[in-house]
mmCIF file with all atom_site columns, C-alpha atoms in Angstrom:
data_model
loop_
_atom_site.group_PDB
_atom_site.id
_atom_site.type_symbol
_atom_site.label_atom_id
_atom_site.label_alt_id
_atom_site.label_comp_id
_atom_site.label_asym_id
_atom_site.label_entity_id
_atom_site.label_seq_id
_atom_site.pdbx_PDB_ins_code
_atom_site.Cartn_x
_atom_site.Cartn_y
_atom_site.Cartn_z
_atom_site.occupancy
_atom_site.B_iso_or_equiv
_atom_site.pdbx_formal_charge
_atom_site.auth_seq_id
_atom_site.auth_comp_id
_atom_site.auth_asym_id
_atom_site.auth_atom_id
_atom_site.pdbx_PDB_model_num
ATOM 1   C CA . MET A 1 1   ? 0.000  0.000  0.000   1.00 43.00 ? 1   MET A CA 1
ATOM 2   C CA . ARG A 1 2   ? 2.791  2.448  0.895   1.00 41.00 ? 2   ARG A CA 1
ATOM 3   C CA . LEU A 1 3   ? 4.598  1.694  -2.359  1.00 37.00 ? 3   LEU A CA 1
ATOM 4   C CA . GLY A 1 4   ? 1.410  2.455  -4.318  1.00 40.00 ? 4   GLY A CA 1
ATOM 5   C CA . LEU A 1 5   ? 0.937  5.740  -2.456  1.00 35.00 ? 5   LEU A CA 1
ATOM 6   C CA . PHE A 1 6   ? 4.598  6.655  -2.997  1.00 36.00 ? 6   PHE A CA 1
ATOM 7   C CA . LEU A 1 7   ? 4.358  5.945  -6.749  1.00 33.00 ? 7   LEU A CA 1
ATOM 8   C CA . ALA A 1 8   ? 1.130  7.919  -7.047  1.00 38.00 ? 8   ALA A CA 1
ATOM 9   C CA . THR A 1 9   ? 2.794  10.883 -5.317  1.00 35.00 ? 9   THR A CA 1
ATOM 10  C CA . VAL A 1 10  ? 5.867  10.738 -7.573  1.00 34.00 ? 10  VAL A CA 1
ATOM 11  C CA . ILE A 1 11  ? 3.718  10.504 -10.708 1.00 37.00 ? 11  ILE A CA 1
ATOM 12  C CA . GLY A 1 12  ? 1.579  13.398 -9.503  1.00 38.00 ? 12  GLY A CA 1
ATOM 13  C CA . LEU A 1 13  ? 4.630  15.575 -8.854  1.00 35.00 ? 13  LEU A CA 1
ATOM 14  C CA . ALA A 1 14  ? 6.093  14.719 -12.255 1.00 37.00 ? 14  ALA A CA 1
ATOM 15  C CA . SER A 1 15  ? 2.821  15.712 -13.927 1.00 35.00 ? 15  SER A CA 1
ATOM 16  C CA . ALA A 1 16  ? 2.694  18.960 -11.974 1.00 34.00 ? 16  ALA A CA 1
ATOM 17  C CA . SER A 1 17  ? 6.239  19.887 -12.987 1.00 33.00 ? 17  SER A CA 1
ATOM 18  C CA . HIS A 1 18  ? 5.402  19.252 -16.643 1.00 37.00 ? 18  HIS A CA 1
ATOM 19  C CA . VAL A 1 19  ? 2.421  21.607 -16.407 1.00 35.00 ? 19  VAL A CA 1
ATOM 20  C CA . SER A 1 20  ? 4.483  24.308 -14.705 1.00 35.00 ? 20  SER A CA 1
ATOM 21  C CA . SER A 1 21  ? 7.119  24.180 -17.462 1.00 44.00 ? 21  SER A CA 1
ATOM 22  C CA . ALA A 1 22  ? 4.447  25.348 -19.907 1.00 51.00 ? 22  ALA A CA 1
ATOM 23  C CA . ALA A 1 23  ? 3.903  28.550 -17.906 1.00 73.00 ? 23  ALA A CA 1
ATOM 24  C CA . ASP A 1 24  ? 3.132  31.723 -19.795 1.00 91.00 ? 24  ASP A CA 1
ATOM 25  C CA . THR A 1 25  ? 6.125  33.986 -20.286 1.00 93.00 ? 25  THR A CA 1
ATOM 26  C CA . ARG A 1 26  ? 7.076  37.180 -22.137 1.00 95.00 ? 26  ARG A CA 1
ATOM 27  C CA . TRP A 1 27  ? 10.352 38.826 -23.095 1.00 95.00 ? 27  TRP A CA 1
ATOM 28  C CA . ALA A 1 28  ? 11.760 41.454 -25.445 1.00 96.00 ? 28  ALA A CA 1
ATOM 29  C CA . ALA A 1 29  ? 13.838 40.071 -28.309 1.00 95.00 ? 29  ALA A CA 1
ATOM 30  C CA . VAL A 1 30  ? 15.623 41.104 -31.465 1.00 92.00 ? 30  VAL A CA 1
ATOM 31  C CA . GLY A 1 31  ? 15.916 39.004 -34.605 1.00 89.00 ? 31  GLY A CA 1
ATOM 32  C CA . ALA A 1 32  ? 18.999 39.479 -36.754 1.00 86.00 ? 32  ALA A CA 1
ATOM 33  C CA . LEU A 1 33  ? 21.102 37.542 -39.230 1.00 84.00 ? 33  LEU A CA 1
ATOM 34  C CA . GLU A 1 34  ? 23.112 34.964 -37.341 1.00 81.00 ? 34  GLU A CA 1
ATOM 35  C CA . ASP A 1 35  ? 26.371 36.055 -38.944 1.00 71.00 ? 35  ASP A CA 1
ATOM 36  C CA . GLY A 1 36  ? 25.292 39.691 -39.061 1.00 66.00 ? 36  GLY A CA 1
ATOM 37  C CA . GLU A 1 37  ? 26.899 40.300 -42.439 1.00 59.00 ? 37  GLU A CA 1
ATOM 38  C CA . SER A 1 38  ? 25.485 38.508 -45.494 1.00 59.00 ? 38  SER A CA 1
ATOM 39  C CA . ARG A 1 39  ? 23.116 40.689 -47.537 1.00 58.00 ? 39  ARG A CA 1
ATOM 40  C CA . LEU A 1 40  ? 22.556 37.851 -49.956 1.00 60.00 ? 40  LEU A CA 1
ATOM 41  C CA . CYS A 1 41  ? 22.192 34.971 -47.513 1.00 65.00 ? 41  CYS A CA 1
ATOM 42  C CA . GLY A 1 42  ? 24.050 32.143 -49.146 1.00 57.00 ? 42  GLY A CA 1
ATOM 43  C CA . GLY A 1 43  ? 24.943 33.624 -52.522 1.00 53.00 ? 43  GLY A CA 1
ATOM 44  C CA . GLY A 1 44  ? 21.524 34.664 -53.839 1.00 53.00 ? 44  GLY A CA 1
ATOM 45  C CA . SER A 1 45  ? 21.320 37.441 -56.419 1.00 51.00 ? 45  SER A CA 1
ATOM 46  C CA . ILE A 1 46  ? 18.611 39.589 -54.795 1.00 53.00 ? 46  ILE A CA 1
ATOM 47  C CA . PRO A 1 47  ? 19.393 41.607 -51.656 1.00 52.00 ? 47  PRO A CA 1
ATOM 48  C CA . LEU A 1 48  ? 16.915 40.783 -48.907 1.00 56.00 ? 48  LEU A CA 1
ATOM 49  C CA . PRO A 1 49  ? 16.546 43.895 -46.719 1.00 57.00 ? 49  PRO A CA 1
ATOM 50  C CA . GLU A 1 50  ? 13.938 42.142 -44.589 1.00 58.00 ? 50  GLU A CA 1
ATOM 51  C CA . TRP A 1 51  ? 16.751 39.854 -43.444 1.00 63.00 ? 51  TRP A CA 1
ATOM 52  C CA . THR A 1 52  ? 19.513 42.437 -43.002 1.00 68.00 ? 52  THR A CA 1
ATOM 53  C CA . ASN A 1 53  ? 17.533 44.835 -40.786 1.00 76.00 ? 53  ASN A CA 1
ATOM 54  C CA . PRO A 1 54  ? 17.051 43.779 -37.175 1.00 83.00 ? 54  PRO A CA 1
ATOM 55  C CA . ALA A 1 55  ? 13.506 42.924 -36.104 1.00 86.00 ? 55  ALA A CA 1
ATOM 56  C CA . TYR A 1 56  ? 12.799 44.228 -32.610 1.00 91.00 ? 56  TYR A CA 1
ATOM 57  C CA . GLY A 1 57  ? 9.790  42.888 -30.809 1.00 93.00 ? 57  GLY A CA 1
ATOM 58  C CA . GLN A 1 58  ? 8.136  40.923 -28.040 1.00 95.00 ? 58  GLN A CA 1
ATOM 59  C CA . VAL A 1 59  ? 7.998  37.141 -27.583 1.00 96.00 ? 59  VAL A CA 1
ATOM 60  C CA . ASP A 1 60  ? 4.878  35.853 -25.813 1.00 96.00 ? 60  ASP A CA 1
ATOM 61  C CA . ILE A 1 61  ? 4.356  32.228 -24.875 1.00 94.00 ? 61  ILE A CA 1
ATOM 62  C CA . LYS A 1 62  ? 0.845  31.343 -23.767 1.00 95.00 ? 62  LYS A CA 1
ATOM 63  C CA . GLY A 1 63  ? 0.292  27.643 -23.272 1.00 93.00 ? 63  GLY A CA 1
ATOM 64  C CA . ASN A 1 64  ? 1.710  25.963 -26.375 1.00 93.00 ? 64  ASN A CA 1
ATOM 65  C CA . THR A 1 65  ? 1.635  29.074 -28.578 1.00 95.00 ? 65  THR A CA 1
ATOM 66  C CA . LEU A 1 66  ? 4.608  31.348 -29.249 1.00 95.00 ? 66  LEU A CA 1
ATOM 67  C CA . THR A 1 67  ? 3.963  34.752 -30.808 1.00 95.00 ? 67  THR A CA 1
ATOM 68  C CA . PHE A 1 68  ? 6.665  37.169 -31.927 1.00 93.00 ? 68  PHE A CA 1
ATOM 69  C CA . LYS A 1 69  ? 5.130  40.625 -32.381 1.00 93.00 ? 69  LYS A CA 1
ATOM 70  C CA . SER A 1 70  ? 7.480  42.908 -34.281 1.00 89.00 ? 70  SER A CA 1
ATOM 71  C CA . THR A 1 71  ? 7.690  46.515 -33.125 1.00 87.00 ? 71  THR A CA 1
ATOM 72  C CA . SER A 1 72  ? 9.946  47.477 -36.041 1.00 80.00 ? 72  SER A CA 1
ATOM 73  C CA . PRO A 1 73  ? 8.267  49.486 -38.812 1.00 71.00 ? 73  PRO A CA 1
ATOM 74  C CA . PHE A 1 74  ? 10.309 47.569 -41.384 1.00 64.00 ? 74  PHE A CA 1
ATOM 75  C CA . PRO A 1 75  ? 10.452 44.698 -41.602 1.00 61.00 ? 75  PRO A CA 1
ATOM 76  C CA . ASN A 1 76  ? 7.293  43.378 -40.008 1.00 67.00 ? 76  ASN A CA 1
ATOM 77  C CA . ASN A 1 77  ? 8.443  39.905 -38.995 1.00 77.00 ? 77  ASN A CA 1
ATOM 78  C CA . SER A 1 78  ? 5.544  39.007 -36.698 1.00 87.00 ? 78  SER A CA 1
ATOM 79  C CA . PHE A 1 79  ? 4.573  35.348 -36.499 1.00 91.00 ? 79  PHE A CA 1
ATOM 80  C CA . THR A 1 80  ? 2.726  32.799 -34.366 1.00 94.00 ? 80  THR A CA 1
ATOM 81  C CA . VAL A 1 81  ? 3.585  29.090 -34.049 1.00 96.00 ? 81  VAL A CA 1
ATOM 82  C CA . ASP A 1 82  ? 2.372  26.072 -32.122 1.00 96.00 ? 82  ASP A CA 1
ATOM 83  C CA . LEU A 1 83  ? 5.020  24.658 -29.773 1.00 95.00 ? 83  LEU A CA 1
ATOM 84  C CA . LYS A 1 84  ? 3.428  21.218 -29.252 1.00 95.00 ? 84  LYS A CA 1
ATOM 85  C CA . ALA A 1 85  ? 6.061  19.518 -31.434 1.00 95.00 ? 85  ALA A CA 1
ATOM 86  C CA . LEU A 1 86  ? 8.925  20.473 -29.094 1.00 95.00 ? 86  LEU A CA 1
ATOM 87  C CA . GLN A 1 87  ? 10.622 17.703 -27.127 1.00 96.00 ? 87  GLN A CA 1
ATOM 88  C CA . PRO A 1 88  ? 10.111 17.528 -23.334 1.00 94.00 ? 88  PRO A CA 1
ATOM 89  C CA . ASP A 1 89  ? 13.503 19.252 -22.850 1.00 95.00 ? 89  ASP A CA 1
ATOM 90  C CA . GLY A 1 90  ? 12.300 22.245 -24.915 1.00 93.00 ? 90  GLY A CA 1
ATOM 91  C CA . SER A 1 91  ? 14.344 21.438 -28.026 1.00 96.00 ? 91  SER A CA 1
ATOM 92  C CA . GLY A 1 92  ? 13.098 20.798 -31.523 1.00 97.00 ? 92  GLY A CA 1
ATOM 93  C CA . LYS A 1 93  ? 12.031 22.230 -34.852 1.00 96.00 ? 93  LYS A CA 1
ATOM 94  C CA . ILE A 1 94  ? 8.654  23.907 -35.443 1.00 95.00 ? 94  ILE A CA 1
ATOM 95  C CA . VAL A 1 95  ? 7.070  24.550 -38.840 1.00 95.00 ? 95  VAL A CA 1
ATOM 96  C CA . GLY A 1 96  ? 5.118  27.787 -39.327 1.00 93.00 ? 96  GLY A CA 1
ATOM 97  C CA . LYS A 1 97  ? 3.693  29.830 -42.222 1.00 90.00 ? 97  LYS A CA 1
ATOM 98  C CA . ASP A 1 98  ? 4.305  33.511 -42.863 1.00 84.00 ? 98  ASP A CA 1
ATOM 99  C CA . ASP A 1 99  ? 1.792  36.079 -44.149 1.00 81.00 ? 99  ASP A CA 1
ATOM 100 C CA . LYS A 1 100 ? 2.580  34.957 -47.728 1.00 82.00 ? 100 LYS A CA 1
ATOM 101 C CA . ASN A 1 101 ? 1.837  31.305 -46.867 1.00 87.00 ? 101 ASN A CA 1
ATOM 102 C CA . ARG A 1 102 ? 5.537  30.301 -47.093 1.00 85.00 ? 102 ARG A CA 1
ATOM 103 C CA . GLU A 1 103 ? 6.861  27.710 -44.667 1.00 90.00 ? 103 GLU A CA 1
ATOM 104 C CA . PHE A 1 104 ? 9.483  28.750 -42.152 1.00 92.00 ? 104 PHE A CA 1
ATOM 105 C CA . TYR A 1 105 ? 11.185 26.782 -39.425 1.00 94.00 ? 105 TYR A CA 1
ATOM 106 C CA . LEU A 1 106 ? 11.984 27.716 -35.834 1.00 96.00 ? 106 LEU A CA 1
ATOM 107 C CA . THR A 1 107 ? 14.681 25.690 -34.102 1.00 96.00 ? 107 THR A CA 1
ATOM 108 C CA . PHE A 1 108 ? 15.055 25.606 -30.326 1.00 96.00 ? 108 PHE A CA 1
ATOM 109 C CA . ASP A 1 109 ? 17.929 24.316 -28.227 1.00 94.00 ? 109 ASP A CA 1
ATOM 110 C CA . PRO A 1 110 ? 17.017 22.583 -24.938 1.00 95.00 ? 110 PRO A CA 1
ATOM 111 C CA . GLY A 1 111 ? 15.705 24.869 -22.220 1.00 92.00 ? 111 GLY A CA 1
ATOM 112 C CA . SER A 1 112 ? 12.715 26.985 -21.289 1.00 88.00 ? 112 SER A CA 1
ATOM 113 C CA . GLY A 1 113 ? 11.795 30.620 -20.838 1.00 88.00 ? 113 GLY A CA 1
ATOM 114 C CA . ALA A 1 114 ? 13.699 33.491 -22.434 1.00 93.00 ? 114 ALA A CA 1
ATOM 115 C CA . ARG A 1 115 ? 16.341 31.999 -24.740 1.00 94.00 ? 115 ARG A CA 1
ATOM 116 C CA . PRO A 1 116 ? 17.551 32.334 -28.323 1.00 95.00 ? 116 PRO A CA 1
ATOM 117 C CA . PHE A 1 117 ? 15.833 30.494 -31.161 1.00 95.00 ? 117 PHE A CA 1
ATOM 118 C CA . TYR A 1 118 ? 16.545 30.351 -34.894 1.00 94.00 ? 118 TYR A CA 1
ATOM 119 C CA . LEU A 1 119 ? 14.401 31.014 -37.977 1.00 91.00 ? 119 LEU A CA 1
ATOM 120 C CA . THR A 1 120 ? 15.084 29.680 -41.471 1.00 89.00 ? 120 THR A CA 1
ATOM 121 C CA . TYR A 1 121 ? 13.118 29.415 -44.710 1.00 84.00 ? 121 TYR A CA 1
ATOM 122 C CA . ARG A 1 122 ? 13.219 26.690 -47.315 1.00 79.00 ? 122 ARG A CA 1
ATOM 123 C CA . TYR A 1 123 ? 13.732 29.193 -50.158 1.00 75.00 ? 123 TYR A CA 1
ATOM 124 C CA . ASN A 1 124 ? 17.018 30.723 -48.938 1.00 73.00 ? 124 ASN A CA 1
ATOM 125 C CA . ALA A 1 125 ? 20.061 30.020 -46.806 1.00 74.00 ? 125 ALA A CA 1
ATOM 126 C CA . CYS A 1 126 ? 19.492 32.865 -44.332 1.00 80.00 ? 126 CYS A CA 1
ATOM 127 C CA . ARG A 1 127 ? 19.373 32.041 -40.648 1.00 85.00 ? 127 ARG A CA 1
ATOM 128 C CA . ARG A 1 128 ? 18.007 34.616 -38.248 1.00 88.00 ? 128 ARG A CA 1
ATOM 129 C CA . VAL A 1 129 ? 18.580 34.317 -34.512 1.00 92.00 ? 129 VAL A CA 1
ATOM 130 C CA . TYR A 1 130 ? 16.024 35.797 -32.107 1.00 93.00 ? 130 TYR A CA 1
ATOM 131 C CA . THR A 1 131 ? 17.856 36.771 -28.932 1.00 95.00 ? 131 THR A CA 1
ATOM 132 C CA . PRO A 1 132 ? 16.363 38.011 -25.642 1.00 96.00 ? 132 PRO A CA 1
ATOM 133 C CA . THR A 1 133 ? 17.229 41.627 -24.872 1.00 93.00 ? 133 THR A CA 1
ATOM 134 C CA . THR A 1 134 ? 17.499 43.255 -21.463 1.00 71.00 ? 134 THR A CA 1
#
């Protein structure tokens, strides 16, 4: 009987910690080219100013939804994605769609809360890193 009660308590605590890791959070962030230098992102022939200018904004996580709301007049790089596909350690790759219905990918390293994440598109070799700001 005691073993059953002990196991039920451990399972309950593990479930509670999983729920608390999905807590809502918010932080300021800036998105910029990872290398900070390539105007052509991998040798393309068309300059992509939407990639070279930093995108300042706010990251909001509510439940399993991450929203980046850009406060920059240009470019407007706002997006919303579902985080359900992330691994329990917070790592993984998420697929989203921009306002032109093009797929983009967000990649997260393990962790939770305010931390960098990376955005790439299938159509170019640019990689933008979104970094928390103070």
